[in-house]
Tab-separated table of C-alpha atoms (C1' of nucleotides) in Angstrom:
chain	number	residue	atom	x	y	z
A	1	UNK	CA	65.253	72.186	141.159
A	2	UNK	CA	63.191	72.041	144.251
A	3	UNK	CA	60.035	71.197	145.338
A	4	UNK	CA	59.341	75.082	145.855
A	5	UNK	CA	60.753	75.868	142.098
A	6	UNK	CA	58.849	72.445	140.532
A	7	UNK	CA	55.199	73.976	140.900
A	8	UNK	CA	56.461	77.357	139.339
A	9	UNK	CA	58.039	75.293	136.548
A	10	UNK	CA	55.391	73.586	135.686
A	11	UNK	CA	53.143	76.009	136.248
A	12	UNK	CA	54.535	78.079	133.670
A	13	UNK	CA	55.283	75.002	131.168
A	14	UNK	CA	51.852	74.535	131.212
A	15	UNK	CA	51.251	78.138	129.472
A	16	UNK	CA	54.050	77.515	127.157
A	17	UNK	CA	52.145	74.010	126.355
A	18	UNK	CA	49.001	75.838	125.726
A	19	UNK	CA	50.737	77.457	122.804
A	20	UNK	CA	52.993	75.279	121.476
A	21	UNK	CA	50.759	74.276	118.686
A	22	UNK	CA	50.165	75.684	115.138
A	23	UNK	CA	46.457	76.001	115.724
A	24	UNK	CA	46.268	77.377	118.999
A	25	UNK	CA	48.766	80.041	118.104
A	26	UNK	CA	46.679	81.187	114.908
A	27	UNK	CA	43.621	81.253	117.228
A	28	UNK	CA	45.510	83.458	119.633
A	29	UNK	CA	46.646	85.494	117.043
A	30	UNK	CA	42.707	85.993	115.644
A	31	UNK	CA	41.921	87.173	119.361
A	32	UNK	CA	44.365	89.959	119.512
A	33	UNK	CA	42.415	91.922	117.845
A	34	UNK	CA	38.430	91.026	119.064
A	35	UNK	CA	36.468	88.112	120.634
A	36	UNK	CA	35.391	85.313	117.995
A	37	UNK	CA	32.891	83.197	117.843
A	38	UNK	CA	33.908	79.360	117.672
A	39	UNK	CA	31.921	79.478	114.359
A	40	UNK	CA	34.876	81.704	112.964
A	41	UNK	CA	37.344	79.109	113.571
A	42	UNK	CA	35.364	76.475	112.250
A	43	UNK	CA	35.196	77.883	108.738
A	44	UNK	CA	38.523	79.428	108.490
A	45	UNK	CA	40.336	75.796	109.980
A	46	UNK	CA	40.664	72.771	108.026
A	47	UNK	CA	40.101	70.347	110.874
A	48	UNK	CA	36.903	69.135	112.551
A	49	UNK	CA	34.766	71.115	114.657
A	50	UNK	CA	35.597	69.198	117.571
A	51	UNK	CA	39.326	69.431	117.105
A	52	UNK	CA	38.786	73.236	117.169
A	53	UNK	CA	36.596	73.251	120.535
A	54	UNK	CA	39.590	70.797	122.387
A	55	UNK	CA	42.124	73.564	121.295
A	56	UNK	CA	39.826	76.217	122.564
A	57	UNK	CA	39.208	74.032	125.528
A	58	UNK	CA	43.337	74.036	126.060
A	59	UNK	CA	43.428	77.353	125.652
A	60	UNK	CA	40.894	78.207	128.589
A	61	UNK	CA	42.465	75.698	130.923
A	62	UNK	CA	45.447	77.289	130.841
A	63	UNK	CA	44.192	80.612	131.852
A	64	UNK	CA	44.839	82.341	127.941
A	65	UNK	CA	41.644	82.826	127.034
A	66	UNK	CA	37.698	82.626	128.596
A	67	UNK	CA	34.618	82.294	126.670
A	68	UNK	CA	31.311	83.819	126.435
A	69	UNK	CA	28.334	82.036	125.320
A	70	UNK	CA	25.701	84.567	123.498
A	71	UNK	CA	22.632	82.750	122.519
A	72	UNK	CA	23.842	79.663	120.413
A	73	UNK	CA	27.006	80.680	120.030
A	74	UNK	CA	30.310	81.065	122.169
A	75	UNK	CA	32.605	83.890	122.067
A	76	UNK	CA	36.127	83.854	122.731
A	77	UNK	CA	38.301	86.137	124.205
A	78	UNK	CA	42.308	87.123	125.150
A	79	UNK	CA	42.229	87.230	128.930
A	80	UNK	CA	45.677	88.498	128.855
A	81	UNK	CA	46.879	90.692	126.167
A	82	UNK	CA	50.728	90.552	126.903
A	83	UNK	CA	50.907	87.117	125.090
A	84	UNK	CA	50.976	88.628	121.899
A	85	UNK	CA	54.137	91.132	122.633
A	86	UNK	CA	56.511	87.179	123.095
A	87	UNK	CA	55.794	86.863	119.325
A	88	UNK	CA	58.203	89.539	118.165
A	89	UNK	CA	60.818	87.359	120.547
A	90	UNK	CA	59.810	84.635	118.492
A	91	UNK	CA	60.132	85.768	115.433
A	92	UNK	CA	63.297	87.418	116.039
A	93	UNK	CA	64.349	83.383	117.305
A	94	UNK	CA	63.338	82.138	113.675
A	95	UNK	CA	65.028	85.192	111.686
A	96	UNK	CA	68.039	84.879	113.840
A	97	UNK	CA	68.521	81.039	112.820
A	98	UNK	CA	67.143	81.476	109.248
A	99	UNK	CA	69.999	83.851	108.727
A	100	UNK	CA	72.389	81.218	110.547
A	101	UNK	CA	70.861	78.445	107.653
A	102	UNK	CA	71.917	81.240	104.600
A	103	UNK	CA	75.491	81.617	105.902
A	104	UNK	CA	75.678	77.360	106.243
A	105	UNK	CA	74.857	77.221	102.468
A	106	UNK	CA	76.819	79.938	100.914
B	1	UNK	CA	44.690	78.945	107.835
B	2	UNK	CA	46.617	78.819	104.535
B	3	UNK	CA	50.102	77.005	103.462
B	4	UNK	CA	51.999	80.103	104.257
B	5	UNK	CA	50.554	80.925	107.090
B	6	UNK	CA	50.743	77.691	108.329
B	7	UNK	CA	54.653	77.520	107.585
B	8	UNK	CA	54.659	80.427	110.315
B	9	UNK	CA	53.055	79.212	112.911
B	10	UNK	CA	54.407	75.969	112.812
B	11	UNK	CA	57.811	77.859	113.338
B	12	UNK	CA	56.581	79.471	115.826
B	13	UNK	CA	54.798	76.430	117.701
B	14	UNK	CA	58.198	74.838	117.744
B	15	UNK	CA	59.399	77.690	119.707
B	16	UNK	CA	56.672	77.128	122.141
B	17	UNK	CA	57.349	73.230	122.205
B	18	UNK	CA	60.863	73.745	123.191
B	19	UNK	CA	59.954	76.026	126.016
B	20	UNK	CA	57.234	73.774	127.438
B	21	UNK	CA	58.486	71.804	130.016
B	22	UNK	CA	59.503	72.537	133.377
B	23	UNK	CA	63.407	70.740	133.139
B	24	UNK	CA	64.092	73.471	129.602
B	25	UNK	CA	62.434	76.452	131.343
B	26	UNK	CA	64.226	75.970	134.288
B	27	UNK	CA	67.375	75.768	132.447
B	28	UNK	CA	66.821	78.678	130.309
B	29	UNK	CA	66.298	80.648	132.953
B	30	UNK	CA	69.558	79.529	134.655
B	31	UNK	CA	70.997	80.816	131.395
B	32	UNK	CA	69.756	84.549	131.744
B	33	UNK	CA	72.350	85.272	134.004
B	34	UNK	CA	75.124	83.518	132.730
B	35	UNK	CA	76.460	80.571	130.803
B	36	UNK	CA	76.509	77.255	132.009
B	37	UNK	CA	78.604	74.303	131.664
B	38	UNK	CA	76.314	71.174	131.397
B	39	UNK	CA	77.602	69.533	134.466
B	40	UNK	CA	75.732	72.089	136.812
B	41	UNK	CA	72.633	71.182	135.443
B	42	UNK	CA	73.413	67.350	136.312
B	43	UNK	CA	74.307	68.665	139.652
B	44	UNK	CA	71.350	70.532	140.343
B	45	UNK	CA	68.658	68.350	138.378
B	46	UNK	CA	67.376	65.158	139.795
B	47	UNK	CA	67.307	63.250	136.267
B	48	UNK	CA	69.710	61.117	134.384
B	49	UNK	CA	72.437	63.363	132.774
B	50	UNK	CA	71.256	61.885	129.084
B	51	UNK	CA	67.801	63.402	129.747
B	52	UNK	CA	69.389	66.949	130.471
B	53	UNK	CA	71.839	66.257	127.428
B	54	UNK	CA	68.626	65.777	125.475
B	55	UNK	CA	66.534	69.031	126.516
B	56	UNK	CA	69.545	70.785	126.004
B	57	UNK	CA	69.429	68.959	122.393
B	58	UNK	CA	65.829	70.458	122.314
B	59	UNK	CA	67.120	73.897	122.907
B	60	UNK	CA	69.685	74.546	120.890
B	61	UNK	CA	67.445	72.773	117.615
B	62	UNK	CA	65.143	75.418	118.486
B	63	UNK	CA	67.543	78.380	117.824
B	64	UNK	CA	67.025	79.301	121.596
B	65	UNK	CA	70.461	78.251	123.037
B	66	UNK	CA	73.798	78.134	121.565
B	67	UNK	CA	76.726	75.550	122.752
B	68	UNK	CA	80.657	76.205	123.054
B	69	UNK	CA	82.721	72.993	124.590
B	70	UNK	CA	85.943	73.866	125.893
B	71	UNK	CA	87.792	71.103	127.089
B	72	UNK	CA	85.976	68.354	128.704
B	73	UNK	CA	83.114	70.879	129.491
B	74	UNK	CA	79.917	72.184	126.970
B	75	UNK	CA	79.147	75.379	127.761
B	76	UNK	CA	75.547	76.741	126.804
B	77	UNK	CA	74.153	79.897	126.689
B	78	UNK	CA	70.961	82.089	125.708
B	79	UNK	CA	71.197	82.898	121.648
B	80	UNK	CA	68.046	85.371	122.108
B	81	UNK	CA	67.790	87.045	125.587
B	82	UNK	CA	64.221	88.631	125.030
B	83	UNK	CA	62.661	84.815	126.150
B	84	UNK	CA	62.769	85.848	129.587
B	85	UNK	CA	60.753	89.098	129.138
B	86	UNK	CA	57.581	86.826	128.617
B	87	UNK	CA	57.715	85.219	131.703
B	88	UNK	CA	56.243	88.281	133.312
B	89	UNK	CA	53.507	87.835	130.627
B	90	UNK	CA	53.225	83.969	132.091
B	91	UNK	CA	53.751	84.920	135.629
B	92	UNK	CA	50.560	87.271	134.979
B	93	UNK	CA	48.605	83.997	133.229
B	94	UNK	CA	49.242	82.097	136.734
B	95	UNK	CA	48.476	85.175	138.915
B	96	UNK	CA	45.238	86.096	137.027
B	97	UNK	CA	43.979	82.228	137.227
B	98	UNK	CA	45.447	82.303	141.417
B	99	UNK	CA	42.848	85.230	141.521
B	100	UNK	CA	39.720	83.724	140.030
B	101	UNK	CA	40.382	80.776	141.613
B	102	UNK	CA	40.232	82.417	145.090
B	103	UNK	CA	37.061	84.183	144.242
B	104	UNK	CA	35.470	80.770	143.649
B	105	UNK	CA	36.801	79.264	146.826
B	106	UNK	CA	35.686	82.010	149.199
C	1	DA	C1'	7.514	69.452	122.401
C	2	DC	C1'	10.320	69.208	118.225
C	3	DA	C1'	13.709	70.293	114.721
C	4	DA	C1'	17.854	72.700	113.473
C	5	DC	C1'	21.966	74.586	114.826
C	6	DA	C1'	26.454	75.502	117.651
C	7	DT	C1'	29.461	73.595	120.616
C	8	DT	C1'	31.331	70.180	123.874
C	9	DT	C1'	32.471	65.626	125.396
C	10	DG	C1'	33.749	60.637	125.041
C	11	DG	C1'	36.039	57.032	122.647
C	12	DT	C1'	39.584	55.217	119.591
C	13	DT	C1'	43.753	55.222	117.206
C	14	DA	C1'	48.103	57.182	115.441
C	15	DT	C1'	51.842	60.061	116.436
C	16	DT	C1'	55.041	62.307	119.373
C	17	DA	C1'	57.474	63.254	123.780
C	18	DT	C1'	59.833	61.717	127.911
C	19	DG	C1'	63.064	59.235	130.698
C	20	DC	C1'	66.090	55.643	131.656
C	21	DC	C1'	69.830	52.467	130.395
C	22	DA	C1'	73.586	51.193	127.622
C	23	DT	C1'	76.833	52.617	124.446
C	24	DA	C1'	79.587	55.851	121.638
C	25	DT	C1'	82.329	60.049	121.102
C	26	DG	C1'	85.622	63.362	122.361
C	27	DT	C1'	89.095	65.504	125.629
C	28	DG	C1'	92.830	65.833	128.992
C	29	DC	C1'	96.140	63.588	131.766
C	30	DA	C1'	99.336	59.840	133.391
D	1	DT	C1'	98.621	54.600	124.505
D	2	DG	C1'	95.279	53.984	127.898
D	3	DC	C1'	92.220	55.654	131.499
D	4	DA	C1'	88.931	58.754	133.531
D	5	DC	C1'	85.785	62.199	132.835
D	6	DA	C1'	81.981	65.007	130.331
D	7	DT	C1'	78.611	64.835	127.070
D	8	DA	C1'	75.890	62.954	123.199
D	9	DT	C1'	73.314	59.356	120.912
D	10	DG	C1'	70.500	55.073	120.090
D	11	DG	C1'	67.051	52.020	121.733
D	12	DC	C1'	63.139	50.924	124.243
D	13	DA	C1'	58.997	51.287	127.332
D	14	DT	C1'	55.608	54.355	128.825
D	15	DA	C1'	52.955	58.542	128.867
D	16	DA	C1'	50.927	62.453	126.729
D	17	DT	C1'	48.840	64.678	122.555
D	18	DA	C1'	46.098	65.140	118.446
D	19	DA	C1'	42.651	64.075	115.157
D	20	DC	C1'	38.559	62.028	113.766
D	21	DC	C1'	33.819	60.147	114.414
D	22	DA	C1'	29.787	59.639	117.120
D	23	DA	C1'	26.961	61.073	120.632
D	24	DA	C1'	25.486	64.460	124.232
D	25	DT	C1'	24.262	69.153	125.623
D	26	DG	C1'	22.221	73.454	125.319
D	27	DT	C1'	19.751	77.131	122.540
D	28	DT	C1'	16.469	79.246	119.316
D	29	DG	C1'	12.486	79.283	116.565
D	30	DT	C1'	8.149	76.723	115.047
DNA sequence: ACAACATTTGGTTATTATGCCATATGTGCA
DNA sequence: TGCACATATGGCATAATAACCAAATGTTGT
């Protein structure tokens, strides 16, 4: 891997890193279908507020989302849509070894 | 979020986690094309052969790449091909952000 | 200006990830 | 059998992440 290659790498790593977490995915997953207000979040998550706003706060650094702030509250949205169109890849990852785990115990 | 949900998307985060960092993205992309025997990766990667051994480790416990050792060699290869459709999705993350970014600077 | 609210930021600590080295395992060949 | 090669695994030091609490910021309504 060269120099050239490294900053692509990394640069792309750092979307992946953006998502790999349960919370961030579910809050990607809310914004599929319209902005949300932080306030959302906060009473449908079990964590601290604060917890919520550093996820959100990944999020926007890595270009996934942007925010909105109306009045006293902030609105998030998906800045690019295609993200949610990986999850069927996903999922077909987790059926594909889930039917690997049946055949191991039969 | 509740306990089934979360079961999801902590399968899916772990997904994510595998494919965030640079060294496992830049193998599974040598892997669209082809299989590869673990020994080009130690050729063509500047890190200690255990370190690739262990992405590779990372991988495969993620249900994204299978092995297959013949003789001396370990070949790997892509279990679920549809990964590398999303990097269009991430390559449009990094060009929207290379976009804003020149706005700001000019 | 002040109080109440929504969100972000800073600090601290616990957990997890990464990379190297040394060692173990497995394979083919002399 | 013994040696050389390819890869995997265990251990350890360091770095990065995540969660909470406390405090700061910014906004609306009084």
């Amino acid at each position: 891997m060269n120099r050239k290659e490294k900053l692509i790498y990394d640069a792309r790593a750092k979307i992946f890193k953006a998502l790999a977490h349960p919370t961030r995915l579910w809050i990607t997953q809310k914004l599929v279908d319209s902005e949300r207000c932080v306030c959302e979040f906060v009473d449908e998550l079990d964590v601290d507020f604060s917890t919520i706003s550093k996820h959100l706060s990944v999020l926007k650094q890595a270009g996934i989302v942007e925010d909105d702030k109306r009045g006293k509250q902030v609105y998030y949205r998906l800045k690019v849509p295609c993200i949610l169109k990986f999850m069927h890849c996903v999922e077909a990852v987790i059926e594909y070894q889930a039917k690997e785990h049946n055949k191991l115990i039969k």
